[in-house]
Amino acid sequence: MRILVIEDEAALLLQVRRRLEEEGYTVDSTGDGKEGLYLASEYPVDLAVVDLGLPGMPGLEIIRTLRAEGRDLPILILTARGKWEEKVTGLEAGADDYLVKPFHMGELLARVKALLRRAAGTARDELAFGLLRLDTTGQRVTLDGAPVELTAYEYRLLEYLARHHGKVIPKAELADYLYPHDDDRDSNVIEVLIGRLRRKIDPDSRTKPIETLRGRGYRFTLEPA
Ligand code: CA
C-alpha cells in the first residue's frame, strides 16, 4: 500500500513518515502543495494524508482538484487546533476524515487503517487471472486454489504488475515502487525478484505471466478473469 503525506512541518512530516514506514507502507512525502498534487495525480497512491495549510497550493485545492479529476482515493486531512471550520470545509471538499493537531501517531495509524479497510470494502479486493488469484486485502496469492508463498517484496511486485496488466512497466518504475527511498538501488534486484516470482506463480512455465521486453521492462500478460 502506498501512502502520500503532504505536510510542511518538517519534524511532523518525518515522524508521520517513519511511523507509516514502520507499519510497512510505502510512503511518498512532500512539504509543498503543488508537488503533492503532482505526486497524487501521477502515482498509484492508495491514500493521502493532507495538511490544509501548505505552501505552493492549499490542501483544500489539492483535494478539490483530485476529486474533480475523478480520483477516489481516501484522503485524511490534518487541521490546526481550534479551526473547527477547516474540518467542515475539508470534508465538503471531498476529504474522508480529519485529525486535529497535535495528534498521537497511534491515532493516525488507526484512521489510516480504517480508511484503507473502507476503501477495500468498496473496491474489488480480489484480482483474478485464470488460476492465479490475488487477495489484495489479505495479501495472499493462490494458484489453482493452492497457496503460493511469496515474500512481501515478491507480493508487492506481483500486485503492481497485475494491476497494470497489459502495460509495459520499466524496471526503474518497479525499483522506484519497491524501494522508494533507496538512492543506490540495483535493478538486478528486480530481475532476481521477477525470476523468483515466475518460478512461484508459473512453476511449469506454461502460462508465462510475466514477459520481459528487452530494454523496456516487463509486462503482465494474463487477462483478468
Ligand atoms: Ca501547515
GROMACS .gro file of C-alpha atoms and ligand atoms in nm:
model
  226
    1MET     CA    1   0.000   0.000   0.000
    2ARG     CA    2   0.131   0.340  -0.099
    3ILE     CA    3   0.058   0.646   0.112
    4LEU     CA    4   0.127   1.008   0.019
    5VAL     CA    5   0.187   1.255   0.301
    6ILE     CA    6   0.171   1.629   0.227
    7GLU     CA    7   0.279   1.829   0.531
    8ASP     CA    8   0.506   2.133   0.553
    9GLU     CA    9   0.611   2.096   0.918
   10ALA     CA   10   0.933   1.905   0.856
   11ALA     CA   11   0.953   1.741   1.200
   12LEU     CA   12   0.592   1.623   1.188
   13LEU     CA   13   0.632   1.501   0.831
   14LEU     CA   14   0.933   1.294   0.930
   15GLN     CA   15   0.752   1.149   1.231
   16VAL     CA   16   0.444   1.052   1.029
   17ARG     CA   17   0.654   0.910   0.752
   18ARG     CA   18   0.864   0.695   0.987
   19ARG     CA   19   0.561   0.560   1.169
   20LEU     CA   20   0.384   0.464   0.846
   21GLU     CA   21   0.700   0.301   0.710
   22GLU     CA   22   0.743   0.101   1.029
   23GLU     CA   23   0.393  -0.026   0.962
   24GLY     CA   24   0.504  -0.149   0.620
   25TYR     CA   25   0.352   0.119   0.398
   26THR     CA   26   0.540   0.271   0.108
   27VAL     CA   27   0.545   0.645   0.174
   28ASP     CA   28   0.589   0.938  -0.064
   29SER     CA   29   0.607   1.277   0.100
   30THR     CA   30   0.647   1.645   0.033
   31GLY     CA   31   0.607   1.976   0.213
   32ASP     CA   32   0.482   2.156  -0.095
   33GLY     CA   33   0.119   2.161  -0.208
   34LYS     CA   34   0.187   2.174  -0.581
   35GLU     CA   35   0.431   1.886  -0.566
   36GLY     CA   36   0.180   1.697  -0.353
   37LEU     CA   37  -0.089   1.731  -0.618
   38TYR     CA   38   0.160   1.618  -0.880
   39LEU     CA   39   0.254   1.308  -0.678
   40ALA     CA   40  -0.111   1.223  -0.609
   41SER     CA   41  -0.201   1.260  -0.977
   42GLU     CA   42   0.095   1.074  -1.122
   43TYR     CA   43   0.147   0.781  -0.886
   44PRO     CA   44  -0.077   0.492  -0.782
   45VAL     CA   45  -0.133   0.628  -0.432
   46ASP     CA   46  -0.376   0.432  -0.213
   47LEU     CA   47  -0.434   0.703   0.048
   48ALA     CA   48  -0.328   1.064   0.103
   49VAL     CA   49  -0.266   1.247   0.431
   50VAL     CA   50  -0.301   1.617   0.353
   51ASP     CA   51  -0.225   1.915   0.575
   52LEU     CA   52  -0.455   2.204   0.489
   53GLY     CA   53  -0.213   2.493   0.538
   54LEU     CA   54   0.059   2.439   0.279
   55PRO     CA   55   0.296   2.649   0.070
   56GLY     CA   56   0.255   2.616  -0.305
   57MET     CA   57  -0.110   2.515  -0.302
   58PRO     CA   58  -0.357   2.491  -0.013
   59GLY     CA   59  -0.465   2.142   0.093
   60LEU     CA   60  -0.827   2.219   0.007
   61GLU     CA   61  -0.736   2.296  -0.351
   62ILE     CA   62  -0.540   1.971  -0.378
   63ILE     CA   63  -0.843   1.775  -0.259
   64ARG     CA   64  -1.087   1.957  -0.487
   65THR     CA   65  -0.859   1.906  -0.786
   66LEU     CA   66  -0.817   1.534  -0.718
   67ARG     CA   67  -1.190   1.482  -0.679
   68ALA     CA   68  -1.259   1.685  -0.994
   69GLU     CA   69  -1.017   1.453  -1.175
   70GLY     CA   70  -1.222   1.160  -1.053
   71ARG     CA   71  -0.962   1.027  -0.809
   72ASP     CA   72  -1.146   0.848  -0.529
   73LEU     CA   73  -0.856   0.755  -0.302
   74PRO     CA   74  -0.922   0.803   0.071
   75ILE     CA   75  -0.796   1.141   0.198
   76LEU     CA   76  -0.723   1.216   0.562
   77ILE     CA   77  -0.676   1.585   0.639
   78LEU     CA   78  -0.468   1.738   0.917
   79THR     CA   79  -0.618   2.051   1.065
   80ALA     CA   80  -0.488   2.308   1.310
   81ARG     CA   81  -0.630   2.304   1.659
   82GLY     CA   82  -0.926   2.535   1.716
   83LYS     CA   83  -1.004   2.578   1.348
   84TRP     CA   84  -1.321   2.372   1.350
   85GLU     CA   85  -1.449   2.529   1.028
   86GLU     CA   86  -1.149   2.376   0.848
   87LYS     CA   87  -1.284   2.029   0.918
   88VAL     CA   88  -1.617   2.115   0.765
   89THR     CA   89  -1.472   2.275   0.451
   90GLY     CA   90  -1.223   1.990   0.423
   91LEU     CA   91  -1.491   1.724   0.438
   92GLU     CA   92  -1.709   1.921   0.198
   93ALA     CA   93  -1.417   1.944  -0.045
   94GLY     CA   94  -1.403   1.565  -0.052
   95ALA     CA   95  -1.181   1.457   0.239
   96ASP     CA   96  -1.290   1.134   0.412
   97ASP     CA   97  -1.170   1.203   0.764
   98TYR     CA   98  -0.968   1.452   0.966
   99LEU     CA   99  -0.723   1.465   1.253
  100VAL     CA  100  -0.667   1.771   1.471
  101LYS     CA  101  -0.307   1.861   1.555
  102PRO     CA  102  -0.136   1.767   1.773
  103PHE     CA  103  -0.230   1.401   1.747
  104HIS     CA  104  -0.082   1.071   1.857
  105MET     CA  105   0.079   0.854   1.592
  106GLY     CA  106  -0.141   0.567   1.712
  107GLU     CA  107  -0.448   0.772   1.630
  108LEU     CA  108  -0.315   0.849   1.284
  109LEU     CA  109  -0.248   0.480   1.218
  110ALA     CA  110  -0.595   0.381   1.335
  111ARG     CA  111  -0.757   0.634   1.099
  112VAL     CA  112  -0.536   0.531   0.808
  113LYS     CA  113  -0.617   0.163   0.856
  114ALA     CA  114  -0.990   0.230   0.891
  115LEU     CA  115  -0.992   0.435   0.569
  116LEU     CA  116  -0.797   0.171   0.378
  117ARG     CA  117  -1.033  -0.101   0.505
  118ARG     CA  118  -1.332   0.102   0.399
  119ALA     CA  119  -1.183   0.166   0.056
  120ALA     CA  120  -1.103  -0.205   0.014
  121GLY     CA  121  -1.463  -0.287   0.103
  122THR     CA  122  -1.600  -0.080  -0.181
  123ALA     CA  123  -1.328  -0.161  -0.432
  124ARG     CA  124  -1.261  -0.514  -0.551
  125ASP     CA  125  -1.037  -0.694  -0.308
  126GLU     CA  126  -0.954  -0.987  -0.532
  127LEU     CA  127  -0.769  -0.983  -0.861
  128ALA     CA  128  -0.833  -1.299  -1.060
  129PHE     CA  129  -0.635  -1.407  -1.366
  130GLY     CA  130  -0.747  -1.755  -1.454
  131LEU     CA  131  -0.598  -1.995  -1.199
  132LEU     CA  132  -0.395  -1.717  -1.037
  133ARG     CA  133  -0.575  -1.516  -0.773
  134LEU     CA  134  -0.455  -1.227  -0.558
  135ASP     CA  135  -0.642  -1.143  -0.240
  136THR     CA  136  -0.522  -0.784  -0.209
  137THR     CA  137  -0.674  -0.729   0.135
  138GLY     CA  138  -0.500  -1.026   0.295
  139GLN     CA  139  -0.207  -1.005   0.051
  140ARG     CA  140  -0.236  -1.375  -0.029
  141VAL     CA  141  -0.194  -1.547  -0.360
  142THR     CA  142  -0.330  -1.879  -0.478
  143LEU     CA  143  -0.257  -2.082  -0.787
  144ASP     CA  144  -0.531  -2.327  -0.881
  145GLY     CA  145  -0.655  -2.296  -0.523
  146ALA     CA  146  -0.319  -2.375  -0.361
  147PRO     CA  147  -0.145  -2.101  -0.162
  148VAL     CA  148   0.169  -1.952  -0.315
  149GLU     CA  149   0.429  -1.846  -0.058
  150LEU     CA  150   0.561  -1.504  -0.153
  151THR     CA  151   0.786  -1.264   0.035
  152ALA     CA  152   0.648  -0.914   0.098
  153TYR     CA  153   0.854  -0.773  -0.191
  154GLU     CA  154   0.752  -1.050  -0.428
  155TYR     CA  155   0.388  -0.992  -0.341
  156ARG     CA  156   0.408  -0.617  -0.393
  157LEU     CA  157   0.586  -0.662  -0.722
  158LEU     CA  158   0.322  -0.909  -0.841
  159GLU     CA  159   0.031  -0.691  -0.733
  160TYR     CA  160   0.183  -0.388  -0.907
  161LEU     CA  161   0.234  -0.579  -1.232
  162ALA     CA  162  -0.111  -0.738  -1.210
  163ARG     CA  163  -0.284  -0.404  -1.151
  164HIS     CA  164  -0.110  -0.271  -1.461
  165HIS     CA  165  -0.166  -0.586  -1.668
  166GLY     CA  166  -0.106  -0.545  -2.039
  167LYS     CA  167   0.119  -0.241  -1.991
  168VAL     CA  168   0.495  -0.234  -2.020
  169ILE     CA  169   0.641  -0.134  -1.684
  170PRO     CA  170   1.001  -0.011  -1.693
  171LYS     CA  171   1.238  -0.173  -1.449
  172ALA     CA  172   1.316   0.167  -1.297
  173GLU     CA  173   0.948   0.221  -1.217
  174LEU     CA  174   0.933  -0.112  -1.035
  175ALA     CA  175   1.251  -0.031  -0.843
  176ASP     CA  176   1.108   0.309  -0.752
  177TYR     CA  177   0.786   0.149  -0.633
  178LEU     CA  178   0.954  -0.120  -0.423
  179TYR     CA  179   1.246   0.080  -0.287
  180PRO     CA  180   1.138   0.446  -0.297
  181HIS     CA  181   1.399   0.567  -0.051
  182ASP     CA  182   1.697   0.374  -0.170
  183ASP     CA  183   1.903   0.602  -0.396
  184ASP     CA  184   2.155   0.329  -0.454
  185ARG     CA  185   1.920   0.060  -0.573
  186ASP     CA  186   2.035  -0.202  -0.814
  187SER     CA  187   1.798  -0.301  -1.091
  188ASN     CA  188   1.944  -0.653  -1.082
  189VAL     CA  189   1.738  -0.697  -0.767
  190ILE     CA  190   1.423  -0.656  -0.977
  191GLU     CA  191   1.546  -0.923  -1.219
  192VAL     CA  192   1.605  -1.160  -0.931
  193LEU     CA  193   1.261  -1.092  -0.785
  194ILE     CA  194   1.095  -1.138  -1.125
  195GLY     CA  195   1.276  -1.470  -1.169
  196ARG     CA  196   1.161  -1.595  -0.829
  197LEU     CA  197   0.805  -1.477  -0.895
  198ARG     CA  198   0.794  -1.659  -1.227
  199ARG     CA  199   0.902  -1.985  -1.066
  200LYS     CA  200   0.638  -1.948  -0.797
  201ILE     CA  201   0.336  -1.841  -0.999
  202ASP     CA  202   0.415  -2.040  -1.313
  203PRO     CA  203   0.615  -2.341  -1.189
  204ASP     CA  204   0.589  -2.542  -1.510
  205SER     CA  205   0.643  -2.237  -1.742
  206ARG     CA  206   0.307  -2.281  -1.905
  207THR     CA  207   0.122  -1.951  -1.877
  208LYS     CA  208   0.427  -1.720  -1.888
  209PRO     CA  209   0.253  -1.447  -1.689
  210ILE     CA  210   0.546  -1.202  -1.689
  211GLU     CA  211   0.700  -1.112  -2.020
  212THR     CA  212   1.043  -0.946  -2.047
  213LEU     CA  213   1.072  -0.676  -2.311
  214ARG     CA  214   1.442  -0.626  -2.358
  215GLY     CA  215   1.548  -0.273  -2.273
  216ARG     CA  216   1.189  -0.168  -2.200
  217GLY     CA  217   1.069  -0.355  -1.895
  218TYR     CA  218   0.813  -0.616  -1.802
  219ARG     CA  219   0.455  -0.687  -1.891
  220PHE     CA  220   0.199  -0.890  -1.702
  221THR     CA  221   0.033  -1.086  -1.980
  222LEU     CA  222  -0.260  -1.259  -1.813
  223GLU     CA  223  -0.607  -1.117  -1.866
  224PRO     CA  224  -0.838  -1.064  -1.569
  225ALA     CA  225  -1.096  -1.340  -1.541
  226CA      CA  226   0.094   2.355   0.760
   0.00000   0.00000   0.00000
